Amino acid sequence: MTATAVLTARALLLDMDGTLVNSDAVVERIWRRWADRHGLDGDEVMKVVHGRQGHASMALLLPDRPVEQNLADNARMLAEETSDMDGVVAIPGAREFLDALRGLPHALVTSADVALSTARMAAAGLELPPVRVTAESVGASKPDPEGFLKGAAELGVAPEDCVVFEDSGAGIAAGRAAGMRVVGVGPRAGLHGPDALVRDLTGVRVDTAGDGTVRLHLA
């Protein structure tokens, strides 16, 4: 798309980590420790884990390991992440962006569970959207579209009328598979061909048309 663009939607579906909240510091710490414990290259592990639920990343990285072991490991890592908020901050513009969405149809769609998403949004000083789809809400992790489709259904909006905000390859693939347009946030998103790309949320301005359509001005 051009440097400045306008997208219209009936609802917005927002990823959390990397999109609203910068949690890269803690994600790096915890996943690199996990990689060391399993004799894996940390840089290669970090290419896989963003956007997915932990057990789904483990299944890709250790394909011969039993599912039950991945789920148990994932539970331990979620607890570890929830207790570690050092370096968790808001993405620039996130607070103003969420303020602009008050009263408009939007939902959080995250691979984090309720405890982790609540803790990270609080640590970043951000208000949780009233509609939330978390790890407990779905049977399949991104890049499966289930989470985004559930978010659209909860808002009562057709998938094609939704715009997704995402930072990761798995999340962008999930949004596309759901039949939605995707705005990529940050440099990581730019590697995965979103429909539009902003450096951070300071590059997004929100207004509405008379019929309630949400207009996104992207720069």
mmCIF file with all atom_site columns, C-alpha atoms in Angstrom:
data_model
loop_
_atom_site.group_PDB
_atom_site.id
_atom_site.type_symbol
_atom_site.label_atom_id
_atom_site.label_alt_id
_atom_site.label_comp_id
_atom_site.label_asym_id
_atom_site.label_entity_id
_atom_site.label_seq_id
_atom_site.pdbx_PDB_ins_code
_atom_site.Cartn_x
_atom_site.Cartn_y
_atom_site.Cartn_z
_atom_site.occupancy
_atom_site.B_iso_or_equiv
_atom_site.pdbx_formal_charge
_atom_site.auth_seq_id
_atom_site.auth_comp_id
_atom_site.auth_asym_id
_atom_site.auth_atom_id
_atom_site.pdbx_PDB_model_num
ATOM 1   C CA . MET A 1 1   ? 0.000   0.000   0.000  1.00 0.00 ? 1   MET A CA 1
ATOM 2   C CA . THR A 1 2   ? 1.005   3.640   -0.307 1.00 0.00 ? 2   THR A CA 1
ATOM 3   C CA . ALA A 1 3   ? 2.656   5.495   2.573  1.00 0.00 ? 3   ALA A CA 1
ATOM 4   C CA . THR A 1 4   ? -0.736  6.825   3.694  1.00 0.00 ? 4   THR A CA 1
ATOM 5   C CA . ALA A 1 5   ? -3.848  4.687   3.328  1.00 0.00 ? 5   ALA A CA 1
ATOM 6   C CA . VAL A 1 6   ? -7.394  4.415   4.641  1.00 0.00 ? 6   VAL A CA 1
ATOM 7   C CA . LEU A 1 7   ? -9.029  1.102   5.536  1.00 0.00 ? 7   LEU A CA 1
ATOM 8   C CA . THR A 1 8   ? -12.661 0.727   6.577  1.00 0.00 ? 8   THR A CA 1
ATOM 9   C CA . ALA A 1 9   ? -14.053 -1.966  8.847  1.00 0.00 ? 9   ALA A CA 1
ATOM 10  C CA . ARG A 1 10  ? -16.990 -2.882  11.068 1.00 0.00 ? 10  ARG A CA 1
ATOM 11  C CA . ALA A 1 11  ? -14.740 -4.298  13.804 1.00 0.00 ? 11  ALA A CA 1
ATOM 12  C CA . LEU A 1 12  ? -11.073 -4.534  14.787 1.00 0.00 ? 12  LEU A CA 1
ATOM 13  C CA . LEU A 1 13  ? -9.349  -7.616  16.188 1.00 0.00 ? 13  LEU A CA 1
ATOM 14  C CA . LEU A 1 14  ? -6.162  -6.879  18.109 1.00 0.00 ? 14  LEU A CA 1
ATOM 15  C CA . ASP A 1 15  ? -3.262  -9.141  18.947 1.00 0.00 ? 15  ASP A CA 1
ATOM 16  C CA . MET A 1 16  ? -1.478  -8.274  22.215 1.00 0.00 ? 16  MET A CA 1
ATOM 17  C CA . ASP A 1 17  ? 2.237   -9.150  22.329 1.00 0.00 ? 17  ASP A CA 1
ATOM 18  C CA . GLY A 1 18  ? 4.164   -7.085  19.798 1.00 0.00 ? 18  GLY A CA 1
ATOM 19  C CA . THR A 1 19  ? 1.011   -5.242  18.768 1.00 0.00 ? 19  THR A CA 1
ATOM 20  C CA . LEU A 1 20  ? -0.267  -3.492  21.905 1.00 0.00 ? 20  LEU A CA 1
ATOM 21  C CA . VAL A 1 21  ? 2.399   -4.598  24.388 1.00 0.00 ? 21  VAL A CA 1
ATOM 22  C CA . ASN A 1 22  ? 6.147   -4.906  23.900 1.00 0.00 ? 22  ASN A CA 1
ATOM 23  C CA . SER A 1 23  ? 6.994   -8.049  25.859 1.00 0.00 ? 23  SER A CA 1
ATOM 24  C CA . ASP A 1 24  ? 9.987   -9.053  23.747 1.00 0.00 ? 24  ASP A CA 1
ATOM 25  C CA . ALA A 1 25  ? 12.433  -8.759  26.664 1.00 0.00 ? 25  ALA A CA 1
ATOM 26  C CA . VAL A 1 26  ? 10.683  -11.363 28.819 1.00 0.00 ? 26  VAL A CA 1
ATOM 27  C CA . VAL A 1 27  ? 9.822   -13.602 25.842 1.00 0.00 ? 27  VAL A CA 1
ATOM 28  C CA . GLU A 1 28  ? 13.493  -13.627 24.852 1.00 0.00 ? 28  GLU A CA 1
ATOM 29  C CA . ARG A 1 29  ? 14.649  -14.420 28.401 1.00 0.00 ? 29  ARG A CA 1
ATOM 30  C CA . ILE A 1 30  ? 12.264  -17.293 28.952 1.00 0.00 ? 30  ILE A CA 1
ATOM 31  C CA . TRP A 1 31  ? 12.436  -18.906 25.543 1.00 0.00 ? 31  TRP A CA 1
ATOM 32  C CA . ARG A 1 32  ? 16.235  -18.686 25.321 1.00 0.00 ? 32  ARG A CA 1
ATOM 33  C CA . ARG A 1 33  ? 16.480  -20.426 28.707 1.00 0.00 ? 33  ARG A CA 1
ATOM 34  C CA . TRP A 1 34  ? 14.110  -23.102 27.388 1.00 0.00 ? 34  TRP A CA 1
ATOM 35  C CA . ALA A 1 35  ? 16.239  -23.448 24.239 1.00 0.00 ? 35  ALA A CA 1
ATOM 36  C CA . ASP A 1 36  ? 19.400  -23.908 26.327 1.00 0.00 ? 36  ASP A CA 1
ATOM 37  C CA . ARG A 1 37  ? 17.744  -26.624 28.416 1.00 0.00 ? 37  ARG A CA 1
ATOM 38  C CA . HIS A 1 38  ? 16.888  -28.559 25.259 1.00 0.00 ? 38  HIS A CA 1
ATOM 39  C CA . GLY A 1 39  ? 20.127  -27.985 23.349 1.00 0.00 ? 39  GLY A CA 1
ATOM 40  C CA . LEU A 1 40  ? 18.483  -25.799 20.703 1.00 0.00 ? 40  LEU A CA 1
ATOM 41  C CA . ASP A 1 41  ? 19.816  -22.688 19.003 1.00 0.00 ? 41  ASP A CA 1
ATOM 42  C CA . GLY A 1 42  ? 18.184  -19.671 20.665 1.00 0.00 ? 42  GLY A CA 1
ATOM 43  C CA . ASP A 1 43  ? 18.121  -17.586 17.498 1.00 0.00 ? 43  ASP A CA 1
ATOM 44  C CA . GLU A 1 44  ? 16.315  -20.346 15.610 1.00 0.00 ? 44  GLU A CA 1
ATOM 45  C CA . VAL A 1 45  ? 13.838  -20.796 18.460 1.00 0.00 ? 45  VAL A CA 1
ATOM 46  C CA . MET A 1 46  ? 13.018  -17.076 18.453 1.00 0.00 ? 46  MET A CA 1
ATOM 47  C CA . LYS A 1 47  ? 12.102  -17.282 14.758 1.00 0.00 ? 47  LYS A CA 1
ATOM 48  C CA . VAL A 1 48  ? 9.298   -19.720 15.658 1.00 0.00 ? 48  VAL A CA 1
ATOM 49  C CA . VAL A 1 49  ? 7.761   -18.660 18.965 1.00 0.00 ? 49  VAL A CA 1
ATOM 50  C CA . HIS A 1 50  ? 6.216   -15.237 18.283 1.00 0.00 ? 50  HIS A CA 1
ATOM 51  C CA . GLY A 1 51  ? 2.441   -15.342 17.905 1.00 0.00 ? 51  GLY A CA 1
ATOM 52  C CA . ARG A 1 52  ? 1.929   -19.000 18.773 1.00 0.00 ? 52  ARG A CA 1
ATOM 53  C CA . GLN A 1 53  ? 0.856   -20.657 21.991 1.00 0.00 ? 53  GLN A CA 1
ATOM 54  C CA . GLY A 1 54  ? 3.895   -22.138 23.702 1.00 0.00 ? 54  GLY A CA 1
ATOM 55  C CA . HIS A 1 55  ? 2.919   -25.784 23.242 1.00 0.00 ? 55  HIS A CA 1
ATOM 56  C CA . ALA A 1 56  ? 2.399   -25.196 19.503 1.00 0.00 ? 56  ALA A CA 1
ATOM 57  C CA . SER A 1 57  ? 5.913   -23.737 19.224 1.00 0.00 ? 57  SER A CA 1
ATOM 58  C CA . MET A 1 58  ? 7.321   -26.702 21.142 1.00 0.00 ? 58  MET A CA 1
ATOM 59  C CA . ALA A 1 59  ? 5.583   -29.117 18.777 1.00 0.00 ? 59  ALA A CA 1
ATOM 60  C CA . LEU A 1 60  ? 7.377   -27.489 15.849 1.00 0.00 ? 60  LEU A CA 1
ATOM 61  C CA . LEU A 1 61  ? 10.753  -27.322 17.590 1.00 0.00 ? 61  LEU A CA 1
ATOM 62  C CA . LEU A 1 62  ? 10.652  -30.806 19.169 1.00 0.00 ? 62  LEU A CA 1
ATOM 63  C CA . PRO A 1 63  ? 8.351   -32.761 16.843 1.00 0.00 ? 63  PRO A CA 1
ATOM 64  C CA . ASP A 1 64  ? 9.026   -36.143 18.462 1.00 0.00 ? 64  ASP A CA 1
ATOM 65  C CA . ARG A 1 65  ? 8.117   -35.029 21.986 1.00 0.00 ? 65  ARG A CA 1
ATOM 66  C CA . PRO A 1 66  ? 4.764   -36.191 23.425 1.00 0.00 ? 66  PRO A CA 1
ATOM 67  C CA . VAL A 1 67  ? 1.945   -33.627 23.411 1.00 0.00 ? 67  VAL A CA 1
ATOM 68  C CA . GLU A 1 68  ? 1.431   -34.101 27.157 1.00 0.00 ? 68  GLU A CA 1
ATOM 69  C CA . GLN A 1 69  ? 5.020   -33.057 27.813 1.00 0.00 ? 69  GLN A CA 1
ATOM 70  C CA . ASN A 1 70  ? 4.607   -29.931 25.690 1.00 0.00 ? 70  ASN A CA 1
ATOM 71  C CA . LEU A 1 71  ? 1.419   -29.000 27.533 1.00 0.00 ? 71  LEU A CA 1
ATOM 72  C CA . ALA A 1 72  ? 3.058   -29.461 30.918 1.00 0.00 ? 72  ALA A CA 1
ATOM 73  C CA . ASP A 1 73  ? 6.090   -27.441 29.840 1.00 0.00 ? 73  ASP A CA 1
ATOM 74  C CA . ASN A 1 74  ? 3.795   -24.763 28.448 1.00 0.00 ? 74  ASN A CA 1
ATOM 75  C CA . ALA A 1 75  ? 1.941   -24.465 31.776 1.00 0.00 ? 75  ALA A CA 1
ATOM 76  C CA . ARG A 1 76  ? 5.229   -23.967 33.612 1.00 0.00 ? 76  ARG A CA 1
ATOM 77  C CA . MET A 1 77  ? 6.379   -21.338 31.129 1.00 0.00 ? 77  MET A CA 1
ATOM 78  C CA . LEU A 1 78  ? 3.069   -19.453 31.327 1.00 0.00 ? 78  LEU A CA 1
ATOM 79  C CA . ALA A 1 79  ? 3.449   -19.254 35.101 1.00 0.00 ? 79  ALA A CA 1
ATOM 80  C CA . GLU A 1 80  ? 7.036   -18.057 34.664 1.00 0.00 ? 80  GLU A CA 1
ATOM 81  C CA . GLU A 1 81  ? 5.986   -15.397 32.143 1.00 0.00 ? 81  GLU A CA 1
ATOM 82  C CA . THR A 1 82  ? 3.099   -14.212 34.306 1.00 0.00 ? 82  THR A CA 1
ATOM 83  C CA . SER A 1 83  ? 5.469   -13.594 37.216 1.00 0.00 ? 83  SER A CA 1
ATOM 84  C CA . ASP A 1 84  ? 8.018   -11.705 35.073 1.00 0.00 ? 84  ASP A CA 1
ATOM 85  C CA . MET A 1 85  ? 6.923   -8.226  33.939 1.00 0.00 ? 85  MET A CA 1
ATOM 86  C CA . ASP A 1 86  ? 10.424  -6.735  33.798 1.00 0.00 ? 86  ASP A CA 1
ATOM 87  C CA . GLY A 1 87  ? 10.656  -4.734  30.570 1.00 0.00 ? 87  GLY A CA 1
ATOM 88  C CA . VAL A 1 88  ? 6.973   -5.088  29.599 1.00 0.00 ? 88  VAL A CA 1
ATOM 89  C CA . VAL A 1 89  ? 5.826   -1.732  28.180 1.00 0.00 ? 89  VAL A CA 1
ATOM 90  C CA . ALA A 1 90  ? 3.145   -0.395  25.867 1.00 0.00 ? 90  ALA A CA 1
ATOM 91  C CA . ILE A 1 91  ? 3.819   -0.165  22.147 1.00 0.00 ? 91  ILE A CA 1
ATOM 92  C CA . PRO A 1 92  ? 4.043   3.551   21.279 1.00 0.00 ? 92  PRO A CA 1
ATOM 93  C CA . GLY A 1 93  ? 0.546   4.902   20.594 1.00 0.00 ? 93  GLY A CA 1
ATOM 94  C CA . ALA A 1 94  ? -1.238  1.873   22.104 1.00 0.00 ? 94  ALA A CA 1
ATOM 95  C CA . ARG A 1 95  ? -2.980  3.791   24.897 1.00 0.00 ? 95  ARG A CA 1
ATOM 96  C CA . GLU A 1 96  ? -4.295  6.466   22.535 1.00 0.00 ? 96  GLU A CA 1
ATOM 97  C CA . PHE A 1 97  ? -5.338  3.818   20.002 1.00 0.00 ? 97  PHE A CA 1
ATOM 98  C CA . LEU A 1 98  ? -7.364  1.891   22.594 1.00 0.00 ? 98  LEU A CA 1
ATOM 99  C CA . ASP A 1 99  ? -8.892  5.138   23.856 1.00 0.00 ? 99  ASP A CA 1
ATOM 100 C CA . ALA A 1 100 ? -10.049 5.905   20.299 1.00 0.00 ? 100 ALA A CA 1
ATOM 101 C CA . LEU A 1 101 ? -11.737 2.473   20.103 1.00 0.00 ? 101 LEU A CA 1
ATOM 102 C CA . ARG A 1 102 ? -13.939 2.957   23.173 1.00 0.00 ? 102 ARG A CA 1
ATOM 103 C CA . GLY A 1 103 ? -17.533 2.302   22.151 1.00 0.00 ? 103 GLY A CA 1
ATOM 104 C CA . LEU A 1 104 ? -16.469 0.758   18.827 1.00 0.00 ? 104 LEU A CA 1
ATOM 105 C CA . PRO A 1 105 ? -16.549 -2.990  18.090 1.00 0.00 ? 105 PRO A CA 1
ATOM 106 C CA . HIS A 1 106 ? -13.129 -4.454  18.902 1.00 0.00 ? 106 HIS A CA 1
ATOM 107 C CA . ALA A 1 107 ? -11.654 -7.472  20.649 1.00 0.00 ? 107 ALA A CA 1
ATOM 108 C CA . LEU A 1 108 ? -8.352  -8.726  21.970 1.00 0.00 ? 108 LEU A CA 1
ATOM 109 C CA . VAL A 1 109 ? -7.302  -12.001 20.282 1.00 0.00 ? 109 VAL A CA 1
ATOM 110 C CA . THR A 1 110 ? -4.161  -13.323 21.943 1.00 0.00 ? 110 THR A CA 1
ATOM 111 C CA . SER A 1 111 ? -2.236  -16.571 22.300 1.00 0.00 ? 111 SER A CA 1
ATOM 112 C CA . ALA A 1 112 ? -1.681  -15.673 25.974 1.00 0.00 ? 112 ALA A CA 1
ATOM 113 C CA . ASP A 1 113 ? -4.003  -17.071 28.624 1.00 0.00 ? 113 ASP A CA 1
ATOM 114 C CA . VAL A 1 114 ? -6.250  -14.940 30.854 1.00 0.00 ? 114 VAL A CA 1
ATOM 115 C CA . ALA A 1 115 ? -3.680  -14.562 33.641 1.00 0.00 ? 115 ALA A CA 1
ATOM 116 C CA . LEU A 1 116 ? -0.808  -13.583 31.345 1.00 0.00 ? 116 LEU A CA 1
ATOM 117 C CA . SER A 1 117 ? -2.842  -11.220 29.156 1.00 0.00 ? 117 SER A CA 1
ATOM 118 C CA . THR A 1 118 ? -4.314  -9.507  32.228 1.00 0.00 ? 118 THR A CA 1
ATOM 119 C CA . ALA A 1 119 ? -0.874  -9.112  33.826 1.00 0.00 ? 119 ALA A CA 1
ATOM 120 C CA . ARG A 1 120 ? 0.860   -7.821  30.702 1.00 0.00 ? 120 ARG A CA 1
ATOM 121 C CA . MET A 1 121 ? -1.837  -5.311  29.802 1.00 0.00 ? 121 MET A CA 1
ATOM 122 C CA . ALA A 1 122 ? -1.756  -4.015  33.391 1.00 0.00 ? 122 ALA A CA 1
ATOM 123 C CA . ALA A 1 123 ? 2.054   -3.825  33.394 1.00 0.00 ? 123 ALA A CA 1
ATOM 124 C CA . ALA A 1 124 ? 1.881   -1.782  30.184 1.00 0.00 ? 124 ALA A CA 1
ATOM 125 C CA . GLY A 1 125 ? -0.791  0.506   31.665 1.00 0.00 ? 125 GLY A CA 1
ATOM 126 C CA . LEU A 1 126 ? -3.380  -0.510  29.082 1.00 0.00 ? 126 LEU A CA 1
ATOM 127 C CA . GLU A 1 127 ? -7.094  -1.162  29.520 1.00 0.00 ? 127 GLU A CA 1
ATOM 128 C CA . LEU A 1 128 ? -8.326  -4.598  28.486 1.00 0.00 ? 128 LEU A CA 1
ATOM 129 C CA . PRO A 1 129 ? -10.951 -4.560  25.719 1.00 0.00 ? 129 PRO A CA 1
ATOM 130 C CA . PRO A 1 130 ? -14.354 -5.818  26.917 1.00 0.00 ? 130 PRO A CA 1
ATOM 131 C CA . VAL A 1 131 ? -14.260 -8.727  24.437 1.00 0.00 ? 131 VAL A CA 1
ATOM 132 C CA . ARG A 1 132 ? -11.271 -11.056 24.780 1.00 0.00 ? 132 ARG A CA 1
ATOM 133 C CA . VAL A 1 133 ? -10.325 -14.319 23.059 1.00 0.00 ? 133 VAL A CA 1
ATOM 134 C CA . THR A 1 134 ? -7.461  -15.983 24.957 1.00 0.00 ? 134 THR A CA 1
ATOM 135 C CA . ALA A 1 135 ? -5.667  -19.321 24.875 1.00 0.00 ? 135 ALA A CA 1
ATOM 136 C CA . GLU A 1 136 ? -8.442  -20.900 26.951 1.00 0.00 ? 136 GLU A CA 1
ATOM 137 C CA . SER A 1 137 ? -11.022 -19.899 24.314 1.00 0.00 ? 137 SER A CA 1
ATOM 138 C CA . VAL A 1 138 ? -9.632  -21.896 21.389 1.00 0.00 ? 138 VAL A CA 1
ATOM 139 C CA . GLY A 1 139 ? -8.633  -25.415 20.500 1.00 0.00 ? 139 GLY A CA 1
ATOM 140 C CA . ALA A 1 140 ? -5.982  -24.411 17.963 1.00 0.00 ? 140 ALA A CA 1
ATOM 141 C CA . SER A 1 141 ? -3.179  -21.854 18.130 1.00 0.00 ? 141 SER A CA 1
ATOM 142 C CA . LYS A 1 142 ? -2.397  -19.215 15.525 1.00 0.00 ? 142 LYS A CA 1
ATOM 143 C CA . PRO A 1 143 ? -1.726  -19.596 12.585 1.00 0.00 ? 143 PRO A CA 1
ATOM 144 C CA . ASP A 1 144 ? -5.089  -21.367 12.796 1.00 0.00 ? 144 ASP A CA 1
ATOM 145 C CA . PRO A 1 145 ? -7.823  -18.744 12.248 1.00 0.00 ? 145 PRO A CA 1
ATOM 146 C CA . GLU A 1 146 ? -10.064 -20.010 15.081 1.00 0.00 ? 146 GLU A CA 1
ATOM 147 C CA . GLY A 1 147 ? -9.288  -17.151 17.475 1.00 0.00 ? 147 GLY A CA 1
ATOM 148 C CA . PHE A 1 148 ? -10.019 -14.414 14.970 1.00 0.00 ? 148 PHE A CA 1
ATOM 149 C CA . LEU A 1 149 ? -13.184 -16.122 13.777 1.00 0.00 ? 149 LEU A CA 1
ATOM 150 C CA . LYS A 1 150 ? -14.369 -16.407 17.397 1.00 0.00 ? 150 LYS A CA 1
ATOM 151 C CA . GLY A 1 151 ? -13.620 -12.741 17.975 1.00 0.00 ? 151 GLY A CA 1
ATOM 152 C CA . ALA A 1 152 ? -15.648 -11.734 14.922 1.00 0.00 ? 152 ALA A CA 1
ATOM 153 C CA . ALA A 1 153 ? -18.518 -13.987 15.991 1.00 0.00 ? 153 ALA A CA 1
ATOM 154 C CA . GLU A 1 154 ? -18.570 -12.527 19.517 1.00 0.00 ? 154 GLU A CA 1
ATOM 155 C CA . LEU A 1 155 ? -18.767 -9.038  18.027 1.00 0.00 ? 155 LEU A CA 1
ATOM 156 C CA . GLY A 1 156 ? -21.467 -10.126 15.552 1.00 0.00 ? 156 GLY A CA 1
ATOM 157 C CA . VAL A 1 157 ? -19.439 -8.978  12.553 1.00 0.00 ? 157 VAL A CA 1
ATOM 158 C CA . ALA A 1 158 ? -18.686 -10.931 9.360  1.00 0.00 ? 158 ALA A CA 1
ATOM 159 C CA . PRO A 1 159 ? -15.008 -11.895 8.979  1.00 0.00 ? 159 PRO A CA 1
ATOM 160 C CA . GLU A 1 160 ? -14.631 -9.910  5.770  1.00 0.00 ? 160 GLU A CA 1
ATOM 161 C CA . ASP A 1 161 ? -15.715 -6.774  7.640  1.00 0.00 ? 161 ASP A CA 1
ATOM 162 C CA . CYS A 1 162 ? -12.943 -7.123  10.246 1.00 0.00 ? 162 CYS A CA 1
ATOM 163 C CA . VAL A 1 163 ? -9.415  -5.738  10.246 1.00 0.00 ? 163 VAL A CA 1
ATOM 164 C CA . VAL A 1 164 ? -6.738  -7.529  12.259 1.00 0.00 ? 164 VAL A CA 1
ATOM 165 C CA . PHE A 1 165 ? -3.743  -5.826  13.899 1.00 0.00 ? 165 PHE A CA 1
ATOM 166 C CA . GLU A 1 166 ? -0.787  -8.230  14.228 1.00 0.00 ? 166 GLU A CA 1
ATOM 167 C CA . ASP A 1 167 ? 2.996   -8.324  14.492 1.00 0.00 ? 167 ASP A CA 1
ATOM 168 C CA . SER A 1 168 ? 3.913   -11.977 13.885 1.00 0.00 ? 168 SER A CA 1
ATOM 169 C CA . GLY A 1 169 ? 3.991   -14.286 10.907 1.00 0.00 ? 169 GLY A CA 1
ATOM 170 C CA . ALA A 1 170 ? 1.707   -16.781 12.657 1.00 0.00 ? 170 ALA A CA 1
ATOM 171 C CA . GLY A 1 171 ? -0.798  -14.039 13.507 1.00 0.00 ? 171 GLY A CA 1
ATOM 172 C CA . ILE A 1 172 ? -0.787  -12.534 10.031 1.00 0.00 ? 172 ILE A CA 1
ATOM 173 C CA . ALA A 1 173 ? -1.347  -15.994 8.540  1.00 0.00 ? 173 ALA A CA 1
ATOM 174 C CA . ALA A 1 174 ? -4.234  -16.561 10.975 1.00 0.00 ? 174 ALA A CA 1
ATOM 175 C CA . GLY A 1 175 ? -5.893  -13.283 10.016 1.00 0.00 ? 175 GLY A CA 1
ATOM 176 C CA . ARG A 1 176 ? -5.568  -14.052 6.339  1.00 0.00 ? 176 ARG A CA 1
ATOM 177 C CA . ALA A 1 177 ? -6.918  -17.583 6.818  1.00 0.00 ? 177 ALA A CA 1
ATOM 178 C CA . ALA A 1 178 ? -9.933  -16.032 8.568  1.00 0.00 ? 178 ALA A CA 1
ATOM 179 C CA . GLY A 1 179 ? -10.649 -13.979 5.444  1.00 0.00 ? 179 GLY A CA 1
ATOM 180 C CA . MET A 1 180 ? -9.694  -10.690 7.108  1.00 0.00 ? 180 MET A CA 1
ATOM 181 C CA . ARG A 1 181 ? -7.447  -7.816  6.137  1.00 0.00 ? 181 ARG A CA 1
ATOM 182 C CA . VAL A 1 182 ? -4.335  -7.438  8.260  1.00 0.00 ? 182 VAL A CA 1
ATOM 183 C CA . VAL A 1 183 ? -2.464  -4.351  9.420  1.00 0.00 ? 183 VAL A CA 1
ATOM 184 C CA . GLY A 1 184 ? 1.072   -5.279  10.422 1.00 0.00 ? 184 GLY A CA 1
ATOM 185 C CA . VAL A 1 185 ? 2.610   -3.494  13.401 1.00 0.00 ? 185 VAL A CA 1
ATOM 186 C CA . GLY A 1 186 ? 6.386   -3.120  13.579 1.00 0.00 ? 186 GLY A CA 1
ATOM 187 C CA . PRO A 1 187 ? 9.331   -4.475  11.593 1.00 0.00 ? 187 PRO A CA 1
ATOM 188 C CA . ARG A 1 188 ? 8.646   -8.143  12.382 1.00 0.00 ? 188 ARG A CA 1
ATOM 189 C CA . ALA A 1 189 ? 5.273   -7.852  10.647 1.00 0.00 ? 189 ALA A CA 1
ATOM 190 C CA . GLY A 1 190 ? 6.867   -6.393  7.538  1.00 0.00 ? 190 GLY A CA 1
ATOM 191 C CA . LEU A 1 191 ? 8.574   -9.713  6.829  1.00 0.00 ? 191 LEU A CA 1
ATOM 192 C CA . HIS A 1 192 ? 5.207   -11.445 6.354  1.00 0.00 ? 192 HIS A CA 1
ATOM 193 C CA . GLY A 1 193 ? 3.389   -9.301  3.778  1.00 0.00 ? 193 GLY A CA 1
ATOM 194 C CA . PRO A 1 194 ? 0.456   -7.761  5.683  1.00 0.00 ? 194 PRO A CA 1
ATOM 195 C CA . ASP A 1 195 ? -2.078  -5.719  3.714  1.00 0.00 ? 195 ASP A CA 1
ATOM 196 C CA . ALA A 1 196 ? -0.730  -2.551  5.332  1.00 0.00 ? 196 ALA A CA 1
ATOM 197 C CA . LEU A 1 197 ? 2.159   -1.822  7.673  1.00 0.00 ? 197 LEU A CA 1
ATOM 198 C CA . VAL A 1 198 ? 2.740   0.772   10.397 1.00 0.00 ? 198 VAL A CA 1
ATOM 199 C CA . ARG A 1 199 ? 5.911   1.258   12.440 1.00 0.00 ? 199 ARG A CA 1
ATOM 200 C CA . ASP A 1 200 ? 3.860   1.420   15.645 1.00 0.00 ? 200 ASP A CA 1
ATOM 201 C CA . LEU A 1 201 ? 0.392   2.555   16.721 1.00 0.00 ? 201 LEU A CA 1
ATOM 202 C CA . THR A 1 202 ? 1.286   6.246   16.532 1.00 0.00 ? 202 THR A CA 1
ATOM 203 C CA . GLY A 1 203 ? 0.819   5.665   12.799 1.00 0.00 ? 203 GLY A CA 1
ATOM 204 C CA . VAL A 1 204 ? -2.899  4.881   13.184 1.00 0.00 ? 204 VAL A CA 1
ATOM 205 C CA . ARG A 1 205 ? -5.725  7.407   13.445 1.00 0.00 ? 205 ARG A CA 1
ATOM 206 C CA . VAL A 1 206 ? -9.291  6.197   14.038 1.00 0.00 ? 206 VAL A CA 1
ATOM 207 C CA . ASP A 1 207 ? -12.576 7.875   13.153 1.00 0.00 ? 207 ASP A CA 1
ATOM 208 C CA . THR A 1 208 ? -16.067 6.717   12.221 1.00 0.00 ? 208 THR A CA 1
ATOM 209 C CA . ALA A 1 209 ? -18.477 7.332   9.393  1.00 0.00 ? 209 ALA A CA 1
ATOM 210 C CA . GLY A 1 210 ? -22.124 8.201   10.002 1.00 0.00 ? 210 GLY A CA 1
ATOM 211 C CA . ASP A 1 211 ? -23.142 4.563   9.542  1.00 0.00 ? 211 ASP A CA 1
ATOM 212 C CA . GLY A 1 212 ? -20.759 3.377   12.272 1.00 0.00 ? 212 GLY A CA 1
ATOM 213 C CA . THR A 1 213 ? -18.045 2.190   9.896  1.00 0.00 ? 213 THR A CA 1
ATOM 214 C CA . VAL A 1 214 ? -14.597 2.458   11.460 1.00 0.00 ? 214 VAL A CA 1
ATOM 215 C CA . ARG A 1 215 ? -12.051 4.297   9.329  1.00 0.00 ? 215 ARG A CA 1
ATOM 216 C CA . LEU A 1 216 ? -8.361  3.641   9.890  1.00 0.00 ? 216 LEU A CA 1
ATOM 217 C CA . HIS A 1 217 ? -5.930  6.257   8.620  1.00 0.00 ? 217 HIS A CA 1
ATOM 218 C CA . LEU A 1 218 ? -2.546  4.561   8.363  1.00 0.00 ? 218 LEU A CA 1
ATOM 219 C CA . ALA A 1 219 ? 0.722   6.422   7.957  1.00 0.00 ? 219 ALA A CA 1
#
